[in-house]
Short mmCIF file of N, CA and C in Angstrom, two decimals:
data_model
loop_
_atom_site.label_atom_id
_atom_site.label_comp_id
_atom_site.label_asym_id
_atom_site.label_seq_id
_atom_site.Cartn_x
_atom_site.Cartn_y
_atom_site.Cartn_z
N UNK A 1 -54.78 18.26 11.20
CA UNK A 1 -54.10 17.45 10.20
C UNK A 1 -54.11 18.18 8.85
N UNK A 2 -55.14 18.67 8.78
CA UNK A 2 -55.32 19.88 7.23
C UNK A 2 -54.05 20.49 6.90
N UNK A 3 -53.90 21.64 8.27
CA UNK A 3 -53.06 22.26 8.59
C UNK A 3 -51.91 21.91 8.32
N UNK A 4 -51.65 20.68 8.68
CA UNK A 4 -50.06 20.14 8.07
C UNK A 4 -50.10 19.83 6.70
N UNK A 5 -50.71 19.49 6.32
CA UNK A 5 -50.57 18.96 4.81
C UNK A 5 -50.70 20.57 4.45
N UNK A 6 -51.33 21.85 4.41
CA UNK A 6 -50.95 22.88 3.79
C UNK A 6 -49.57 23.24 4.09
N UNK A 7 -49.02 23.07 5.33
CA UNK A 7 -47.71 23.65 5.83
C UNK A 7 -47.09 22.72 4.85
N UNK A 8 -46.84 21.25 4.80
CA UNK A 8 -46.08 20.54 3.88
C UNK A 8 -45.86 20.77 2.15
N UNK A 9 -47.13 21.02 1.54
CA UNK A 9 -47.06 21.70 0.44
C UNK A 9 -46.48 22.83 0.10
N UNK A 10 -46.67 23.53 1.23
CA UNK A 10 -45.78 24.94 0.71
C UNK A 10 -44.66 25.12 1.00
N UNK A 11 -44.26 24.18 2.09
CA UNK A 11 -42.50 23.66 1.87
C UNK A 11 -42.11 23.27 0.62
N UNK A 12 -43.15 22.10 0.21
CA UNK A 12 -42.31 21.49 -1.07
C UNK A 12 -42.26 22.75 -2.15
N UNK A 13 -43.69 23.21 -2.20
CA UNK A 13 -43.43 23.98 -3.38
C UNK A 13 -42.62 25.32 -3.50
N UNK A 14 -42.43 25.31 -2.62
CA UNK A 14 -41.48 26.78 -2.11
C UNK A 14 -39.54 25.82 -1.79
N UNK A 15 -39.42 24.95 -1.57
CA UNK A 15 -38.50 24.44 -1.68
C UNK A 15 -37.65 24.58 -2.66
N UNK A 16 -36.46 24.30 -1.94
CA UNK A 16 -34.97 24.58 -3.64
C UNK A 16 -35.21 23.84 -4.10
N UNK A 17 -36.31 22.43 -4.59
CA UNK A 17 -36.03 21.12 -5.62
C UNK A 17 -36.78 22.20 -6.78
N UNK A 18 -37.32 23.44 -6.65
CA UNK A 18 -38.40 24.07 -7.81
C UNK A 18 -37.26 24.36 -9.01
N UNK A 19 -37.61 24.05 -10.20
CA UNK A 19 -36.62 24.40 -11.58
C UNK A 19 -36.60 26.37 -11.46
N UNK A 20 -37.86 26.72 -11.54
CA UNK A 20 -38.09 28.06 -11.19
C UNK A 20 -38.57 28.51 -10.34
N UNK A 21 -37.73 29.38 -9.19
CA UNK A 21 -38.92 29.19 -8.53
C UNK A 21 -39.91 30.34 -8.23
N UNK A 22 -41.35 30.16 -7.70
CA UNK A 22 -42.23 30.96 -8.17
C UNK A 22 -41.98 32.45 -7.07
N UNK A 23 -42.67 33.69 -8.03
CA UNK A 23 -42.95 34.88 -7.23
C UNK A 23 -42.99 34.38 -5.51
N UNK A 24 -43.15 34.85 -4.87
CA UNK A 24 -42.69 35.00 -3.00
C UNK A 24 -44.20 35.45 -3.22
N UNK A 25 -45.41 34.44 -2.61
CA UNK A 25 -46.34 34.39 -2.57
C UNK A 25 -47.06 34.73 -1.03
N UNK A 26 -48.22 35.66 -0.70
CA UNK A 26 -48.84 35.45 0.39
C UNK A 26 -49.77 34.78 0.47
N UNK A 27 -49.34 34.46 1.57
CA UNK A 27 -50.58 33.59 2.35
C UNK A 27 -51.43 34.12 3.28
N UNK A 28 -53.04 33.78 3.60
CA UNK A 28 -53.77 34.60 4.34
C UNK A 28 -54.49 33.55 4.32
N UNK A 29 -54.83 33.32 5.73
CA UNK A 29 -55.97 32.22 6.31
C UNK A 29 -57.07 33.27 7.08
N UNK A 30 -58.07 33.51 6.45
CA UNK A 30 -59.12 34.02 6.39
C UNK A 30 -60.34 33.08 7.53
N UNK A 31 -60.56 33.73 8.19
CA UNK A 31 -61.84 33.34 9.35
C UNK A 31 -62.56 34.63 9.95
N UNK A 32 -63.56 34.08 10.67
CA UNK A 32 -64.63 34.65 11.28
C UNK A 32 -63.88 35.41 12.28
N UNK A 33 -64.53 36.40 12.66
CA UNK A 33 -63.93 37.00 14.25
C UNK A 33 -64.94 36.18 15.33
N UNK A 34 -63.76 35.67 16.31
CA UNK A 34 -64.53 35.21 17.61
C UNK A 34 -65.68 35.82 18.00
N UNK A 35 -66.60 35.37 18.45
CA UNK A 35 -67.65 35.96 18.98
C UNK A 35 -68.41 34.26 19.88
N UNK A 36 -67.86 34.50 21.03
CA UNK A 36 -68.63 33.23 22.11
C UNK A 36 -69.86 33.02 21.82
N UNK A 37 -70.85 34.44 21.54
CA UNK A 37 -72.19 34.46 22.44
C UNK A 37 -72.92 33.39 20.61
N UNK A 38 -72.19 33.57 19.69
CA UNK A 38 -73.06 33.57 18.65
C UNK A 38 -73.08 31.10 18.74
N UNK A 39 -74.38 31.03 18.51
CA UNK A 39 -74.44 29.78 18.09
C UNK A 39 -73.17 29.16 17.55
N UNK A 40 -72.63 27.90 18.09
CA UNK A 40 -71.83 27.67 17.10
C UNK A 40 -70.65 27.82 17.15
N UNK A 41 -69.88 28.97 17.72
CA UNK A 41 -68.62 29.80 18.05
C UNK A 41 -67.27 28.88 18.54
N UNK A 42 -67.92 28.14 19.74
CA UNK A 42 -66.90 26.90 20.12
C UNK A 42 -66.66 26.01 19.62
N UNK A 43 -67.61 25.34 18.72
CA UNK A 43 -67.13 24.38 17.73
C UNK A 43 -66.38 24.84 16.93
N UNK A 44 -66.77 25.87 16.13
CA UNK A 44 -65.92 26.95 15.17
C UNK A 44 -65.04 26.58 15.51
N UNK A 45 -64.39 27.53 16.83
CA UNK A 45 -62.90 28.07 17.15
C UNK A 45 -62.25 26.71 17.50
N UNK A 46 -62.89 25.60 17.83
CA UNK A 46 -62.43 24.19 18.26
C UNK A 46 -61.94 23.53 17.29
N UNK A 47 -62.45 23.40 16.06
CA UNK A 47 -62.31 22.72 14.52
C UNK A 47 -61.06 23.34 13.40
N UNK A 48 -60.66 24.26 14.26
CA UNK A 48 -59.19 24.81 13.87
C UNK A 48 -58.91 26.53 14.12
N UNK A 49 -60.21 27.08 13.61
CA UNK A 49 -60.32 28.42 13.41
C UNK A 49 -59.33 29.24 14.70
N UNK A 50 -59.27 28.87 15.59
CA UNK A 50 -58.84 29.65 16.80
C UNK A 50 -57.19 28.86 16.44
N UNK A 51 -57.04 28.69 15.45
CA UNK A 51 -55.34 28.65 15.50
C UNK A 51 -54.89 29.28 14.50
N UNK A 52 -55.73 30.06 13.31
CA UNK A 52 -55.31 30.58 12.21
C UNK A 52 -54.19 31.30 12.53
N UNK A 53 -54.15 32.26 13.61
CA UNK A 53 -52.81 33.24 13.67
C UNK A 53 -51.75 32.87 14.54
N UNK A 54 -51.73 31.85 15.04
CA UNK A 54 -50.55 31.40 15.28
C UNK A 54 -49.83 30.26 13.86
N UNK A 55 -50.78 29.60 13.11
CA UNK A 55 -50.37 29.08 12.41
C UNK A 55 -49.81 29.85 10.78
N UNK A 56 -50.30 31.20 10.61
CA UNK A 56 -49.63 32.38 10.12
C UNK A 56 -48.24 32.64 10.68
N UNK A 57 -48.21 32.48 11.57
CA UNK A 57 -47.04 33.54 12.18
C UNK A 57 -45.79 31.80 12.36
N UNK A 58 -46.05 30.86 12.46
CA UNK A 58 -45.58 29.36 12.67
C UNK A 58 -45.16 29.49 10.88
N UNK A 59 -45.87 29.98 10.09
CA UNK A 59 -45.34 29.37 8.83
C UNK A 59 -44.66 30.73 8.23
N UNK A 60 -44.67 32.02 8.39
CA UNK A 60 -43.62 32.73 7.90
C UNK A 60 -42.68 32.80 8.57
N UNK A 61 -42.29 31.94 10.05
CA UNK A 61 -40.92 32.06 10.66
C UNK A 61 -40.47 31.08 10.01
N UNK A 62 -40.88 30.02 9.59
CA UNK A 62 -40.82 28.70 9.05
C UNK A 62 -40.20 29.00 7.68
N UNK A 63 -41.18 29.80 6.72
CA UNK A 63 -40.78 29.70 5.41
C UNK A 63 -40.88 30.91 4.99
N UNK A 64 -39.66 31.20 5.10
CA UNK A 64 -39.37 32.93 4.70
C UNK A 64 -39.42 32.82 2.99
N UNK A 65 -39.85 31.93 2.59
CA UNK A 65 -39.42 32.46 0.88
C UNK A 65 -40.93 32.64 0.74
N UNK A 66 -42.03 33.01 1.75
CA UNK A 66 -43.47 33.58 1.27
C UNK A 66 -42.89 35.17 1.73
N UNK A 67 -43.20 36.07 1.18
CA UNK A 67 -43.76 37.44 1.37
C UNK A 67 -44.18 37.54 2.27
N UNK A 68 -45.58 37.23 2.96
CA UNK A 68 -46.54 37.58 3.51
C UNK A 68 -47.27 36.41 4.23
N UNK A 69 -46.96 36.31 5.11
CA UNK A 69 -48.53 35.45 5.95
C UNK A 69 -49.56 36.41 6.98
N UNK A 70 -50.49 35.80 6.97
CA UNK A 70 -51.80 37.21 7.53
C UNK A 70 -52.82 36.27 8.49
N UNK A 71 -53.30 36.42 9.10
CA UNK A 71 -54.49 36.10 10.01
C UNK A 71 -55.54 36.95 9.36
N UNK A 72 -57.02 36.88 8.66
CA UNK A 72 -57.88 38.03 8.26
C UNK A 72 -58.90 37.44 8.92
N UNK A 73 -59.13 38.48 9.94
CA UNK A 73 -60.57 38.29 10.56
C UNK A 73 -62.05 39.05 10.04
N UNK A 74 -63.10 38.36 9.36
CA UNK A 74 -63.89 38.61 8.84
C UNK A 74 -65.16 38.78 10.04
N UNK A 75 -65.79 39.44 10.27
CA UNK A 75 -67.19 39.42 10.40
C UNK A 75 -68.04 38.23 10.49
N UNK A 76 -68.57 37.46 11.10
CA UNK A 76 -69.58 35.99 11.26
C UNK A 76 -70.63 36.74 9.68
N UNK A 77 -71.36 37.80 9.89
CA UNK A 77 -72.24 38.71 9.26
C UNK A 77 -71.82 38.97 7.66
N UNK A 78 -70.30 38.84 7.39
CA UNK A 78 -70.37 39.60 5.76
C UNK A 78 -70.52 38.56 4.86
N UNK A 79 -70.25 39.15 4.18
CA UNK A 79 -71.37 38.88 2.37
C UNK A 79 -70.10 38.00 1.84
N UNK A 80 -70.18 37.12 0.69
CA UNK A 80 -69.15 37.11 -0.05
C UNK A 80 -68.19 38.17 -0.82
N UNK A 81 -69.12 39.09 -0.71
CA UNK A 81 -68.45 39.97 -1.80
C UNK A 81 -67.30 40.90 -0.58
N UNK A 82 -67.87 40.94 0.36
CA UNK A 82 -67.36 41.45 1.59
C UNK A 82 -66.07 40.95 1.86
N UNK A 83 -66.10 39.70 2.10
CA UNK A 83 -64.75 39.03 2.31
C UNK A 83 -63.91 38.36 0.94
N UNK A 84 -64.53 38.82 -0.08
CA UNK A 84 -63.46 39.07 -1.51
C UNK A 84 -63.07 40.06 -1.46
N UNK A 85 -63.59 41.53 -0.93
CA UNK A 85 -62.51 42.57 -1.20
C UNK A 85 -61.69 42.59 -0.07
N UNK A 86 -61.76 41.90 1.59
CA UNK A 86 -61.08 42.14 2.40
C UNK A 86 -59.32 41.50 1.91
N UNK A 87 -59.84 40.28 1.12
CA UNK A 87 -58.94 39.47 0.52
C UNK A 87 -57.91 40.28 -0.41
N UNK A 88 -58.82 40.84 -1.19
CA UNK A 88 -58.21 41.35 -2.20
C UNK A 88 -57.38 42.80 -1.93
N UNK A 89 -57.89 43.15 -1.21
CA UNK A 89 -57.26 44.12 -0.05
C UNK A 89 -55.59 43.93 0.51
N UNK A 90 -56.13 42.82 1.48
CA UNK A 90 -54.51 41.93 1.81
C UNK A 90 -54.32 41.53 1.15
N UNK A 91 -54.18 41.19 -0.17
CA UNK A 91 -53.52 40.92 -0.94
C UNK A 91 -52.35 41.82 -1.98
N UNK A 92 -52.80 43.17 -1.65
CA UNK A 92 -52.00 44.23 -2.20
C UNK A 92 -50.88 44.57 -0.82
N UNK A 93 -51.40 44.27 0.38
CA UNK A 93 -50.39 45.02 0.84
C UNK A 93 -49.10 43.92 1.30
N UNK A 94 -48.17 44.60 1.80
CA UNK A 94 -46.44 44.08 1.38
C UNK A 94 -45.73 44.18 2.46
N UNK A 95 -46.35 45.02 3.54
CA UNK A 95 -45.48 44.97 5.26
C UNK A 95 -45.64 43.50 5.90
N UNK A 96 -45.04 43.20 5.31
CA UNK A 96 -44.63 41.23 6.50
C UNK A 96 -44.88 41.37 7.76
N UNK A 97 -44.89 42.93 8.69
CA UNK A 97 -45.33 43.39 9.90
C UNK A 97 -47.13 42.77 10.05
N UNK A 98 -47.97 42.78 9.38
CA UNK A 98 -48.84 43.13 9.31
C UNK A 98 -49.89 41.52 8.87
N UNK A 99 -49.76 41.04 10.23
CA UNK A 99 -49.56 39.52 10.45
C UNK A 99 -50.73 39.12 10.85
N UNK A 100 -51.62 39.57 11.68
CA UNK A 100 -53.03 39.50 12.29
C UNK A 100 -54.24 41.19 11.95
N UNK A 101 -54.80 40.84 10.68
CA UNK A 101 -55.76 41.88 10.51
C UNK A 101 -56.88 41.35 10.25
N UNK A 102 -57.82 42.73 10.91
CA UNK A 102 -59.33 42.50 11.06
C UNK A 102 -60.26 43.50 10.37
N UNK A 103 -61.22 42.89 9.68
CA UNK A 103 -62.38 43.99 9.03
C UNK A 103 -63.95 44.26 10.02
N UNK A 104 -63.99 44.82 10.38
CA UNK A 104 -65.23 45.38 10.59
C UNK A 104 -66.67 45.24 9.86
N UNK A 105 -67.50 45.67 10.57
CA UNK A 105 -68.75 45.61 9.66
C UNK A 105 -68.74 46.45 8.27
N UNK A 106 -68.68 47.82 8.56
CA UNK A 106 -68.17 48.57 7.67
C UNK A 106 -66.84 48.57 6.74
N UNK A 107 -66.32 47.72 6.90
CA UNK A 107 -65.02 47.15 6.07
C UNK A 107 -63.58 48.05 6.73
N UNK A 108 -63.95 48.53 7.41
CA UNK A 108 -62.41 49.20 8.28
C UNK A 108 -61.62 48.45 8.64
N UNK A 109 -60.23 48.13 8.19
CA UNK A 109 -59.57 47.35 8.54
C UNK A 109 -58.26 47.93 9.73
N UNK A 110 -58.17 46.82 10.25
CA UNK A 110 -57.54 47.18 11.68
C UNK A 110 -56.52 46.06 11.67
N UNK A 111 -55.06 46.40 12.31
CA UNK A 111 -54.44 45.40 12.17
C UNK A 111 -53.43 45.98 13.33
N UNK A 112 -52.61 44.63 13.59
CA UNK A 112 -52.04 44.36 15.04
C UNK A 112 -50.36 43.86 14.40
N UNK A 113 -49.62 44.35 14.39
CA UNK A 113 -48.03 44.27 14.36
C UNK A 113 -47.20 43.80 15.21
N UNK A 114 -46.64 42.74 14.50
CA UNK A 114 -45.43 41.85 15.60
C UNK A 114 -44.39 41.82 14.62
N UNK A 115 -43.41 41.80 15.79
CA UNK A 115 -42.18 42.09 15.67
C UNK A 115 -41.14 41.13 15.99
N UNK A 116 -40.43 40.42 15.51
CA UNK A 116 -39.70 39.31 16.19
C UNK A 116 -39.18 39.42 17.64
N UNK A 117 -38.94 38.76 18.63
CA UNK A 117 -38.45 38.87 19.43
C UNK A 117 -37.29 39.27 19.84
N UNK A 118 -36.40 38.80 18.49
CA UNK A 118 -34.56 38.80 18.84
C UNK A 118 -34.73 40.24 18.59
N UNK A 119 -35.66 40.93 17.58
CA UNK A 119 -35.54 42.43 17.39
C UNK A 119 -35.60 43.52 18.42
N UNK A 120 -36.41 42.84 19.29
CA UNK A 120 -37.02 43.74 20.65
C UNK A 120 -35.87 43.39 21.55
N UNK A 121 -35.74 42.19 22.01
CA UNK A 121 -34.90 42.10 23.02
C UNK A 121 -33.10 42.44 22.59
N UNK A 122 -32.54 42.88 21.43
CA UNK A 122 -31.76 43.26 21.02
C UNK A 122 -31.53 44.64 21.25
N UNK A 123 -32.95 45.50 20.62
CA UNK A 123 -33.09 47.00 21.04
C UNK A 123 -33.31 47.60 22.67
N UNK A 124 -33.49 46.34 23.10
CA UNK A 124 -33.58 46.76 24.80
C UNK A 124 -32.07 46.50 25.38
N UNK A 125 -31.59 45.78 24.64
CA UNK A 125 -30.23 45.73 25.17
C UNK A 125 -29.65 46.85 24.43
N UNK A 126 -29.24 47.04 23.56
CA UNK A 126 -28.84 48.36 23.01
C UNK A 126 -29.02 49.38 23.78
N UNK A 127 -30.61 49.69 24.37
CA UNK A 127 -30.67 50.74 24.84
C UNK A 127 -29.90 50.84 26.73
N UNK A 128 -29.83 49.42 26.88
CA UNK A 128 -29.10 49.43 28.62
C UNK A 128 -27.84 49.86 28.64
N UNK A 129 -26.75 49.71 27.35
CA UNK A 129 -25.50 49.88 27.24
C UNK A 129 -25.47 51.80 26.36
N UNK A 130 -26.05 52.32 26.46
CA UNK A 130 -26.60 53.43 26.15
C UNK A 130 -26.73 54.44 27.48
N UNK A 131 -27.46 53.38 28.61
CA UNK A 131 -27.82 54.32 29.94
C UNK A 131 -27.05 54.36 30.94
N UNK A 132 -26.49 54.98 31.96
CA UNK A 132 -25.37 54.90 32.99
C UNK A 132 -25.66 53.97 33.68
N UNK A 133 -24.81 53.32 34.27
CA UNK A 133 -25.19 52.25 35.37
C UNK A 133 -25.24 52.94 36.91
N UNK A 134 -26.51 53.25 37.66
CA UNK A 134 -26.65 53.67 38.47
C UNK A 134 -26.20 52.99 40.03
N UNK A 135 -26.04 51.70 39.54
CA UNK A 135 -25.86 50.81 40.82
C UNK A 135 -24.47 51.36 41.57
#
């Protein structure tokens, strides 16, 4: 229910009723990385956490006037200061590709790229009318 009331707000406020409307803002829903074995983990991922990146990827197909939506998977283990710079991190970067990323212990960030569908299945057709028909 959270979840909707953030999705609803950032309709409205991202909506044409705005007099001005603001910079093309990212969004990043920041959580723990799964980990089963650790105490705790299933309630975690039960209480919403295990929907952060679909609900990223649900709200920039949704509302293209954000920049950026992100999945950031943090460490169970880091510090605050840890997951302020991962933040602050995704927060500089600008590839809309770059939809589900993860930090490490050591702060290495790693990230996983999606691509719309109509894009892929467009370029696969492109490429069939490209190849001889062998039949």
């Amino acid at each position: 229910e959270a979840l909707l009331c953030v999705a609803r707000a950032l309709r409205s406020w991202l909506g044409e009723g705005c007099a001005e409307p603001p910079a093309r803002p990212t969004l990043l829903c920041v959580r723990y990385t799964a980990d089963t074995a650790a105490p705790g983990a299933l309630e975690y991922e039960a209480s919403g956490a295990g929907l952060a990146s679909a609900l990223c990827k649900a709200l920039a197909a949704e509302l293209p006037s954000l920049a950026r939506a992100a999945a950031v998977h943090v460490p169970r283990a880091s510090t605050t200061e840890a997951i302020g710079s991962a933040v602050a991190a995704e927060a500089r970067v600008s590839c809309a590709l770059d939809m589900d990323v993860a930090y490490d212990e050591a702060g290495e960030r790693r990230v996983q790229r999606y691509r719309t569908a109509g894009a892929t299945l467009q370029s696969a057709a492109a490429r069939e009318e490209q190849e001889p028909d062998t039949r």
